[in-house]
Coordinates of C-alpha atoms in Angstrom, one line a residue:
X1 CA 114.9 76.8 123.0
X2 CA 111.4 77.8 121.8
X3 CA 108.7 78.3 124.4
X4 CA 106.5 75.4 125.0
X5 CA 102.9 75.8 123.7
X6 CA 100.4 75.5 126.5
X7 CA 96.8 74.5 126.6
X8 CA 95.9 78.1 127.2
X9 CA 97.8 79.1 124.0
X10 CA 95.9 76.5 122.0
X11 CA 92.5 77.5 123.3
X12 CA 93.2 81.2 122.6
X13 CA 94.4 80.4 119.1
X14 CA 91.3 78.2 118.4
X15 CA 89.0 81.0 119.5
X16 CA 90.8 83.6 117.4
X17 CA 90.6 81.4 114.2
X18 CA 86.9 80.8 114.8
X19 CA 86.3 84.5 115.4
X20 CA 87.8 85.2 112.0
X21 CA 85.8 82.5 110.3
X22 CA 82.6 83.7 111.9
X23 CA 83.1 87.1 110.2
X24 CA 82.5 85.1 107.0
X25 CA 79.7 82.9 108.3
X26 CA 77.5 85.5 110.0
X27 CA 76.7 87.7 107.0
X28 CA 75.8 84.5 105.0
X29 CA 73.5 83.3 107.8
X30 CA 71.9 86.7 107.9
X31 CA 71.3 86.4 104.2
X32 CA 69.5 83.1 104.8
X33 CA 67.4 84.6 107.6
X34 CA 66.4 87.6 105.4
X35 CA 64.7 85.2 103.1
X36 CA 62.8 83.4 105.8
X37 CA 59.1 84.2 106.6
X38 CA 58.8 86.1 109.9
X39 CA 56.4 83.5 111.3
X40 CA 59.1 80.8 111.3
X41 CA 62.2 82.9 111.5
X42 CA 62.6 82.6 115.3
X43 CA 63.3 78.9 114.9
X44 CA 66.1 79.5 112.4
X45 CA 67.5 82.3 114.5
X46 CA 67.7 80.0 117.5
X47 CA 69.5 77.3 115.5
X48 CA 72.2 79.8 114.6
X49 CA 72.4 81.5 118.0
X50 CA 73.1 78.2 119.7
X51 CA 75.9 77.4 117.3
X52 CA 77.3 81.0 117.5
X53 CA 77.3 81.0 121.3
X54 CA 79.2 77.8 121.6
X55 CA 81.7 78.8 119.0
X56 CA 82.3 82.2 120.8
X57 CA 83.0 80.5 124.1
X58 CA 85.1 77.6 122.9
X59 CA 86.1 78.1 119.3
X60 CA 85.7 75.2 116.8
X61 CA 88.1 72.2 116.7
X62 CA 87.4 71.9 112.9
X63 CA 88.6 75.4 112.2
X64 CA 91.8 74.9 114.3
X65 CA 92.5 71.5 112.6
X66 CA 92.4 73.0 109.2
X67 CA 94.5 76.0 110.3
X68 CA 97.2 73.7 111.7
X69 CA 97.2 71.5 108.6
X70 CA 97.6 74.6 106.4
X71 CA 100.6 75.7 108.5
X72 CA 102.2 72.2 108.2
X73 CA 101.8 72.5 104.5
X74 CA 103.6 75.8 104.4
X75 CA 100.8 78.4 104.5
X76 CA 102.0 81.2 106.8
X77 CA 98.9 83.2 107.0
X78 CA 95.3 82.3 106.1
X79 CA 93.7 84.6 103.6
X80 CA 90.1 85.4 102.7
X81 CA 89.8 82.4 100.4
X82 CA 91.1 80.1 103.1
X83 CA 88.5 81.5 105.5
X84 CA 85.7 81.1 103.0
X85 CA 86.4 77.5 102.5
X86 CA 86.8 76.9 106.2
X87 CA 83.4 78.6 106.6
X88 CA 82.0 76.4 103.9
X89 CA 83.1 73.4 105.9
X90 CA 81.3 74.7 108.9
X91 CA 78.1 75.4 106.9
X92 CA 78.3 71.9 105.7
X93 CA 78.8 70.6 109.2
X94 CA 75.8 72.5 110.5
X95 CA 73.7 71.2 107.6
X96 CA 74.6 67.6 108.6
X97 CA 73.7 68.4 112.3
X98 CA 70.3 69.9 111.3
X99 CA 69.5 66.9 109.2
X100 CA 70.5 64.6 112.0
X101 CA 68.3 66.5 114.5
X102 CA 65.4 66.2 112.1
X103 CA 65.8 62.5 111.7
X104 CA 66.4 61.7 115.3
X105 CA 64.3 64.4 117.0
X106 CA 67.3 65.9 118.8
X107 CA 68.3 69.2 120.3
X108 CA 65.9 72.0 119.2
X109 CA 63.4 69.6 117.7
X110 CA 60.3 69.4 119.9
X111 CA 57.6 68.9 117.4
X112 CA 57.0 67.5 113.9
X113 CA 57.0 71.0 112.6
X114 CA 60.4 71.8 114.2
X115 CA 61.7 68.7 112.4
X116 CA 60.5 70.0 109.0
X117 CA 62.1 73.4 109.7
X118 CA 65.4 71.6 110.6
X119 CA 65.1 69.8 107.3
X120 CA 64.8 73.1 105.4
X121 CA 67.7 74.6 107.4
X122 CA 69.9 71.7 106.4
X123 CA 69.4 72.3 102.7
X124 CA 69.8 76.0 103.0
X125 CA 73.1 75.6 104.9
X126 CA 74.5 73.1 102.5
X127 CA 73.8 75.4 99.6
X128 CA 75.7 78.1 101.4
X129 CA 78.7 75.8 101.6
X130 CA 78.7 75.5 97.8
X131 CA 78.2 79.2 97.4
X132 CA 81.2 80.1 99.5
X133 CA 83.5 77.7 97.6
X134 CA 82.3 79.3 94.4
X135 CA 83.0 82.8 95.8
X136 CA 86.7 82.0 96.2
X137 CA 89.3 83.1 93.7
X138 CA 90.8 79.6 93.4
X139 CA 91.2 78.0 90.0
X140 CA 88.2 76.2 88.6
X141 CA 89.8 72.8 89.0
X142 CA 90.3 73.4 92.7
X143 CA 86.7 74.6 93.3
X144 CA 85.5 71.5 91.5
X145 CA 87.7 69.3 93.7
X146 CA 86.3 70.9 96.8
X147 CA 82.7 70.6 95.6
X148 CA 83.3 67.0 94.6
X149 CA 84.7 66.1 98.0
X150 CA 81.8 67.7 99.8
X151 CA 79.4 65.7 97.6
X152 CA 81.3 62.5 98.4
X153 CA 81.1 63.3 102.1
X154 CA 77.4 63.9 101.8
X155 CA 76.9 60.5 100.1
X156 CA 78.6 58.9 103.1
X157 CA 76.4 60.8 105.5
X158 CA 73.2 59.7 103.7
X159 CA 74.3 56.1 103.5
X160 CA 75.1 56.2 107.2
X161 CA 71.7 57.7 107.9
X162 CA 69.9 55.1 105.8
X163 CA 71.9 52.4 107.5
X164 CA 70.6 53.6 110.9
X165 CA 67.0 54.0 109.7
X166 CA 67.2 50.4 108.5
X167 CA 67.7 49.2 112.1
X168 CA 71.4 49.8 112.8
X169 CA 71.0 52.1 115.8
X170 CA 72.3 50.7 119.2
X171 CA 68.7 50.7 120.6
X172 CA 67.6 48.5 117.7
X173 CA 70.3 45.9 118.3
X174 CA 69.7 44.8 121.9
X175 CA 68.6 41.3 120.8
X176 CA 71.3 40.9 118.1
X177 CA 74.3 38.6 118.5
X178 CA 77.8 40.1 119.1
X179 CA 79.0 39.4 115.6
X180 CA 76.0 41.3 114.1
X181 CA 76.4 44.3 116.4
X182 CA 80.2 44.4 115.6
X183 CA 79.5 44.2 111.9
X184 CA 77.0 47.1 112.1
X185 CA 79.4 49.2 114.2
X186 CA 82.2 48.7 111.7
X187 CA 80.0 49.7 108.8
X188 CA 78.8 52.8 110.6
X189 CA 82.4 53.7 111.4
X190 CA 83.3 53.4 107.7
X191 CA 80.7 56.0 106.7
X192 CA 81.8 58.3 109.6
X193 CA 85.5 58.1 108.6
X194 CA 84.7 58.8 104.9
X195 CA 82.7 61.8 106.0
X196 CA 85.5 63.3 108.2
X197 CA 88.3 62.7 105.8
X198 CA 86.4 64.3 102.9
X199 CA 84.8 67.2 104.7
X200 CA 87.0 68.5 107.5
X201 CA 90.7 67.8 107.0
X202 CA 92.3 66.5 103.8
X203 CA 89.7 67.8 101.4
X204 CA 90.1 71.5 102.5
X205 CA 93.8 71.7 103.2
X206 CA 94.7 69.7 100.1
X207 CA 93.2 72.3 97.8
X208 CA 93.9 75.4 99.8
X209 CA 97.6 75.3 99.4
X210 CA 97.4 75.2 95.6

């Protein structure tokens, strides 16, 4: 009878996968930082250091999810191309975080200038996601499928952000009726689900096993 997998086994595997993926991510982040003016570089460094520290301590659920899906689809060992695309997914995820921080003045955003820097970081990280996919040795049609799915995910994010800016945030709905609040919540969930499906599970594993 096979040994039962424990929570400790899971957490260890998650950290190991993220450690491997970070070997792809870190040089790409350093390349971004090398092109940033010294006067504003500390802010960009702090954005990455916060993400890196958390990933080192806990690993990333997204990395582990894709790894497990690949295993279920018959991939015994992830190779460099797999890691590049998983890293691309994380660059894309960080890009969406930074945009959200910019729009909502969250996390590291303390001033209007910080918000502008977050906006720039979001674009730079999203470009890295595309670059990493193009660096893979996958067939052109697979690369195009991955890039297309990232674009579809991005459309869902932007529609969701626009929906919130138009007054769909919880704080903006305190005087709305229940039906209106429910309708807005369902719409927001629709955009969130589209983003997750396209960017973090099916889109990657679907193409990676080809």
